Short mmCIF file of C-alpha atoms in Angstrom, two decimals:
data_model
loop_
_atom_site.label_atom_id
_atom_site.label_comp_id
_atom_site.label_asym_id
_atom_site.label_seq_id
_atom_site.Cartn_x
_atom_site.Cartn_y
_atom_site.Cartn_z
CA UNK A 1 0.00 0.00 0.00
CA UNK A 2 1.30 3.55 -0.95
CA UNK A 3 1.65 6.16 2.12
CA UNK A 4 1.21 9.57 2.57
CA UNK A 5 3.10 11.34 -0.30
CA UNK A 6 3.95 14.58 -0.14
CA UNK A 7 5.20 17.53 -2.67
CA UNK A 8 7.42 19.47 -3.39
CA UNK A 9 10.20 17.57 -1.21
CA UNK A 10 11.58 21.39 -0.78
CA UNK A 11 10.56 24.49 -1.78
CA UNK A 12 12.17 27.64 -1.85
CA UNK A 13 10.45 31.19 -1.54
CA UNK A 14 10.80 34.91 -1.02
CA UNK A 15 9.26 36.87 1.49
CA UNK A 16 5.97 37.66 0.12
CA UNK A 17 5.05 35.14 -2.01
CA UNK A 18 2.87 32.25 -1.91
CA UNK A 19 3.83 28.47 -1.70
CA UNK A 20 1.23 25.77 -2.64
CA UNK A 21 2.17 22.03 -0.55
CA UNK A 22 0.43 19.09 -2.02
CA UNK A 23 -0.62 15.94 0.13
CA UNK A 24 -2.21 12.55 -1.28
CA UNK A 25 -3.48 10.22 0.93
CA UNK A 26 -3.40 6.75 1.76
CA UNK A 27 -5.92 4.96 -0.27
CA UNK A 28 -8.98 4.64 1.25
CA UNK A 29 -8.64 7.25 3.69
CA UNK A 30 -10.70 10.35 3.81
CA UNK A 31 -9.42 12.67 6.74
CA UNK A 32 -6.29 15.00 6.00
CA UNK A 33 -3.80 16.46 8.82
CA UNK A 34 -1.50 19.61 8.20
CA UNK A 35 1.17 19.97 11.05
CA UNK A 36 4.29 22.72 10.77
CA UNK A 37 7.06 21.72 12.22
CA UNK A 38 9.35 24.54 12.78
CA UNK A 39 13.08 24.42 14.54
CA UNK A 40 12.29 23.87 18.56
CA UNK A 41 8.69 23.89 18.58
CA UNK A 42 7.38 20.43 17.73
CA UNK A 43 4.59 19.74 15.80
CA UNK A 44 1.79 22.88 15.37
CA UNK A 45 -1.60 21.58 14.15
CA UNK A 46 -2.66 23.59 11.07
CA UNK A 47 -6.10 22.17 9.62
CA UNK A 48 -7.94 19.02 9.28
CA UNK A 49 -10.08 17.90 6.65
CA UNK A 50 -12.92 15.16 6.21
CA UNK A 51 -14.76 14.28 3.36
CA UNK A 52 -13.66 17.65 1.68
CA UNK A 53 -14.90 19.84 4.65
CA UNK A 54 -13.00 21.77 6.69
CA UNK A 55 -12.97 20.71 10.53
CA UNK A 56 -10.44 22.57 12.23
CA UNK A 57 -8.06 24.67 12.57
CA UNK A 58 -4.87 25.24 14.22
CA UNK A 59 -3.95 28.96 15.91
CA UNK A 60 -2.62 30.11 12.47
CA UNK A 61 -2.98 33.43 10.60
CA UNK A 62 -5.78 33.21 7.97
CA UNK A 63 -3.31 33.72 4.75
CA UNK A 64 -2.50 29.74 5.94
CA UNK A 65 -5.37 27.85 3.95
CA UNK A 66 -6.25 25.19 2.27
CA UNK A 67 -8.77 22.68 0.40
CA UNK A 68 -9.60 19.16 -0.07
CA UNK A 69 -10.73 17.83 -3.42
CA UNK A 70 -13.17 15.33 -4.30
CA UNK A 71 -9.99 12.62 -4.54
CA UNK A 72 -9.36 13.37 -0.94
CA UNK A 73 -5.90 14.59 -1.52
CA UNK A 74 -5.16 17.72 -0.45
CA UNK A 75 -3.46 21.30 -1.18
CA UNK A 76 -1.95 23.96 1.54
CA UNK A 77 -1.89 26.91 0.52
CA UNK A 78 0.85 30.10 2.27
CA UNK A 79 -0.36 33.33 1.31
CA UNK A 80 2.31 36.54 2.17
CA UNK A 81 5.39 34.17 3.08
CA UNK A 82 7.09 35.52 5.73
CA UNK A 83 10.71 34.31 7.17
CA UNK A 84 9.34 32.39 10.04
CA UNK A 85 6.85 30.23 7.61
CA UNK A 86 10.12 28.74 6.84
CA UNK A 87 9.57 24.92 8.36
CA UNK A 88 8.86 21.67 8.05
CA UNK A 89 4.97 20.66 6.90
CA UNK A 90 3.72 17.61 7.42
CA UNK A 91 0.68 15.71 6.42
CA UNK A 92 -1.14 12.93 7.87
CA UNK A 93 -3.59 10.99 6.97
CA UNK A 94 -6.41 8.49 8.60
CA UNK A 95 -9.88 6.98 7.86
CA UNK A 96 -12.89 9.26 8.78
CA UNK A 97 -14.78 8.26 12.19
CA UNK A 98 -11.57 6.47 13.47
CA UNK A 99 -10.96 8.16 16.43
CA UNK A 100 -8.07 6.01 17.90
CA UNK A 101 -6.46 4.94 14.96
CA UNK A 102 -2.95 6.21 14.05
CA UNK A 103 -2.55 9.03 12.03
CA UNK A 104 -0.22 8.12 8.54
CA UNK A 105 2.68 10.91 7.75
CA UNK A 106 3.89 11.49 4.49
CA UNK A 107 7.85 12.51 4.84
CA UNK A 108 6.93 16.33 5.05
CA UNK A 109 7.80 19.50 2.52
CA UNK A 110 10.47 21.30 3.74
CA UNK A 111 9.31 25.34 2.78
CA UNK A 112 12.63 28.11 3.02
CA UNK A 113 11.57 31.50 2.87
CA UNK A 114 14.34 33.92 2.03
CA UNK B 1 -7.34 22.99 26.57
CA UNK B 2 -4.81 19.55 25.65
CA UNK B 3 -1.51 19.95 26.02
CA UNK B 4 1.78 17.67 26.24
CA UNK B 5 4.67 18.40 27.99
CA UNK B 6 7.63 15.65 27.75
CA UNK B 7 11.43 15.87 28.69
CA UNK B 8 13.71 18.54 26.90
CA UNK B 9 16.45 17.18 24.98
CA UNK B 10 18.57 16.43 23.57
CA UNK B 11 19.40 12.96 25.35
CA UNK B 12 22.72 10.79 24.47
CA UNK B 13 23.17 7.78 26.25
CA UNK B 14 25.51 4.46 25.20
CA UNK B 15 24.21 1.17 23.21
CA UNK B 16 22.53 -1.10 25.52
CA UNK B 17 21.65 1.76 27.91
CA UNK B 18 18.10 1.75 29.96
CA UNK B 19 16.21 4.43 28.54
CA UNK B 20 13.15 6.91 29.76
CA UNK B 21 11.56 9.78 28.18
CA UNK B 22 9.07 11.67 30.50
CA UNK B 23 5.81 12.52 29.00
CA UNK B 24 2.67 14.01 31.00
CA UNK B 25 -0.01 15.49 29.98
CA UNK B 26 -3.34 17.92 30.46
CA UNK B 27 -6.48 17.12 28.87
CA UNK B 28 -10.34 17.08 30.34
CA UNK B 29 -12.03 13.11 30.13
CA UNK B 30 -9.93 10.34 28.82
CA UNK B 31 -7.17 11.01 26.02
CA UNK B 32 -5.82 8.33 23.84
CA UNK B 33 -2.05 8.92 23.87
CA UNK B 34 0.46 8.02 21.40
CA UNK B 35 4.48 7.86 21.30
CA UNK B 36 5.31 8.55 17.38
CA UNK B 37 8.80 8.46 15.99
CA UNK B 38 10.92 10.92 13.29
CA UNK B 39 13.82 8.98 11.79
CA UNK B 40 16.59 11.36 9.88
CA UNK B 41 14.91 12.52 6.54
CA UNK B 42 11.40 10.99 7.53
CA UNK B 43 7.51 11.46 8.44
CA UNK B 44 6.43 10.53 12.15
CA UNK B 45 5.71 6.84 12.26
CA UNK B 46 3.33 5.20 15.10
CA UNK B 47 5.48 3.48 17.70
CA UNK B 48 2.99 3.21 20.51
CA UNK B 49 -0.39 4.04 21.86
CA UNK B 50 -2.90 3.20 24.81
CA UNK B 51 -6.32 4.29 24.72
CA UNK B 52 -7.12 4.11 28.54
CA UNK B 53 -6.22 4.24 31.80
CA UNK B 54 -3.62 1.24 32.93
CA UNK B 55 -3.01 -0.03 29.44
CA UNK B 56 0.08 -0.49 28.38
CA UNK B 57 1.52 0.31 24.95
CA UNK B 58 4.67 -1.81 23.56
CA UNK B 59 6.64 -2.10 20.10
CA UNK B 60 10.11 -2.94 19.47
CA UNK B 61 11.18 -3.12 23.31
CA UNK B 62 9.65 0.13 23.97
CA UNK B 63 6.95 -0.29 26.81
CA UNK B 64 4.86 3.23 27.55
CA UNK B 65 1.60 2.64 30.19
CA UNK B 66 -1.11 5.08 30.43
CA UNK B 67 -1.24 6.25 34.29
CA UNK B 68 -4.10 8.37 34.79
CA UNK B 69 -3.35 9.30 38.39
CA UNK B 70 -0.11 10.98 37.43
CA UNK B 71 -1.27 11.76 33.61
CA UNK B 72 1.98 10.99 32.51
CA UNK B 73 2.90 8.21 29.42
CA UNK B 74 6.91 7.87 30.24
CA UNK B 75 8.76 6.03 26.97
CA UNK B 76 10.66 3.23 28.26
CA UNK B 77 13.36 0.64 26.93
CA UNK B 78 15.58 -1.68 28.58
CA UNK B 79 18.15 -1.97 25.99
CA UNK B 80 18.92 1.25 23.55
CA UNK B 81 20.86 -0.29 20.21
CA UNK B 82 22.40 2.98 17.92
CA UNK B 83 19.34 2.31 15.70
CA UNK B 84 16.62 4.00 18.04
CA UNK B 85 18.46 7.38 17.53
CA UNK B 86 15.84 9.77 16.32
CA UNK B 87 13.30 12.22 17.42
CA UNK B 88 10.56 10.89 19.71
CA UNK B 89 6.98 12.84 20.30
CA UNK B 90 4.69 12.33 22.82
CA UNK B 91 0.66 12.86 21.52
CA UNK B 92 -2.74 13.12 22.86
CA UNK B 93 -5.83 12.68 21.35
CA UNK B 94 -8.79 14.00 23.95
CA UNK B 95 -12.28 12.37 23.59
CA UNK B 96 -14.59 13.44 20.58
CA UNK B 97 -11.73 15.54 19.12
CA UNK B 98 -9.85 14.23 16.12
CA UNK B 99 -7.03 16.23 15.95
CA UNK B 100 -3.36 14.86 17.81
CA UNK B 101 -1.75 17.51 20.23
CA UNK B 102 2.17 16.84 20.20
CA UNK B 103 4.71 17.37 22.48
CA UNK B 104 8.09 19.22 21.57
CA UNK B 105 9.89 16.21 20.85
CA UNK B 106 12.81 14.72 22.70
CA UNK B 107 16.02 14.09 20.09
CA UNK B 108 17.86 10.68 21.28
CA UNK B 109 21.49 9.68 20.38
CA UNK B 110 22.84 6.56 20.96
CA UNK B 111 26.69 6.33 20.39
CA UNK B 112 28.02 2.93 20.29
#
């Protein structure tokens, strides 16, 4: 079975553009997670979507957003880059309605903003 | 609201050394919690989890139980091989709410 695959692998941006992060999904699984993962503070929760909806959101600035299409893969989108965006972001992955089962990670997009 | 707190790094300790991470957390009702693992160049990957109070989570000579009256999840292993070096997280999942809260991570060397 396939896993979480994620692109770009890295990405480079300026300060003030936008970057657009990509996330498929394990087959058969309709929930996406977006973490960041920036230098000393562990994973941040971003968004989570189910069946194309959006269910929640992380404490991020609104020009963080993104959409789930009817495949169930997924797109982040960063609006305004600023240096600090610069991170690690990671998607995961589950079936819908599974509460305790694990969540899947694809090996992550590593954004630079310069 | 959840939170996670586990045990700054980074920790270095010799192959075939007894191992403990602290984890505890804060969450209202009855978290799952999880122990996930980030090899060099990798996603998280499950390596644990216990779902209630008393249970006890194991994989690959890690052991983690659930103790409710302390709310802590403490990583254990008997027997660290230079292989287990990576970054270990420490998650919670409270009741009803789908997304996982994470803990800073803990980054573990093992020299030989």
């Amino acid at each position: 079975e396939a896993g979480v695959t994620q692109s770009p692998t890295h990405l480079i941006k300026t300060r003030g553009q936008q970057a657009t992060l990509r996330c498929s999904p394990i087959s058969g699984h309709t929930s996406v997670y977006w973490y960041q993962q920036a230098l000393g503070l562990g994973l941040q929760f971003l968004l989570w979507y189910d069946e194309g909806e959006e269910r929640n959101r992380g404490n991020f600035p609104p020009r963080f957003s993104g959409r789930q299409f009817p495949n169930y893969s997924s797109e982040l989108n960063v609006n305004a880059l600023e240096l600090e965006d610069s991170a690690l972001y990671l998607c995961a992955s589950r079936p819908s309605g599974t509460q305790n089962s694990p969540l899947h990670f694809g090996n992550g997009t590593r954004l630079t903003v310069t | 609201g959840n939170s996670v707190t586990q045990m700054e790094g980074p920790v270095t300790l010799s192959e075939e050394a007894f191992l403990t991470i602290n984890c505890t957390y804060t969450a209202t009702g009855y978290p799952s919690l999880f122990w996930y693992v980030q090899y060099p160049g990798e996603g998280l990957q499950l390596l644990l989890k216990a779902t209630k109070a008393d249970d006890k989570g194991s994989n690959k000579g890690f052991e983690a139980t659930y103790r409710k009256e302390t709310t802590s999840f403490h990583l254990e292993k008997g027997s660290v091989q230079v292989s287990d070096s990576a970054v270990y997280f420490c998650a919670l999942q409270g009741f009803g709410n789908e997304k996982l809260t994470f803990g800073t991570g803990t980054r573990l060397t093992i020299i030989p």
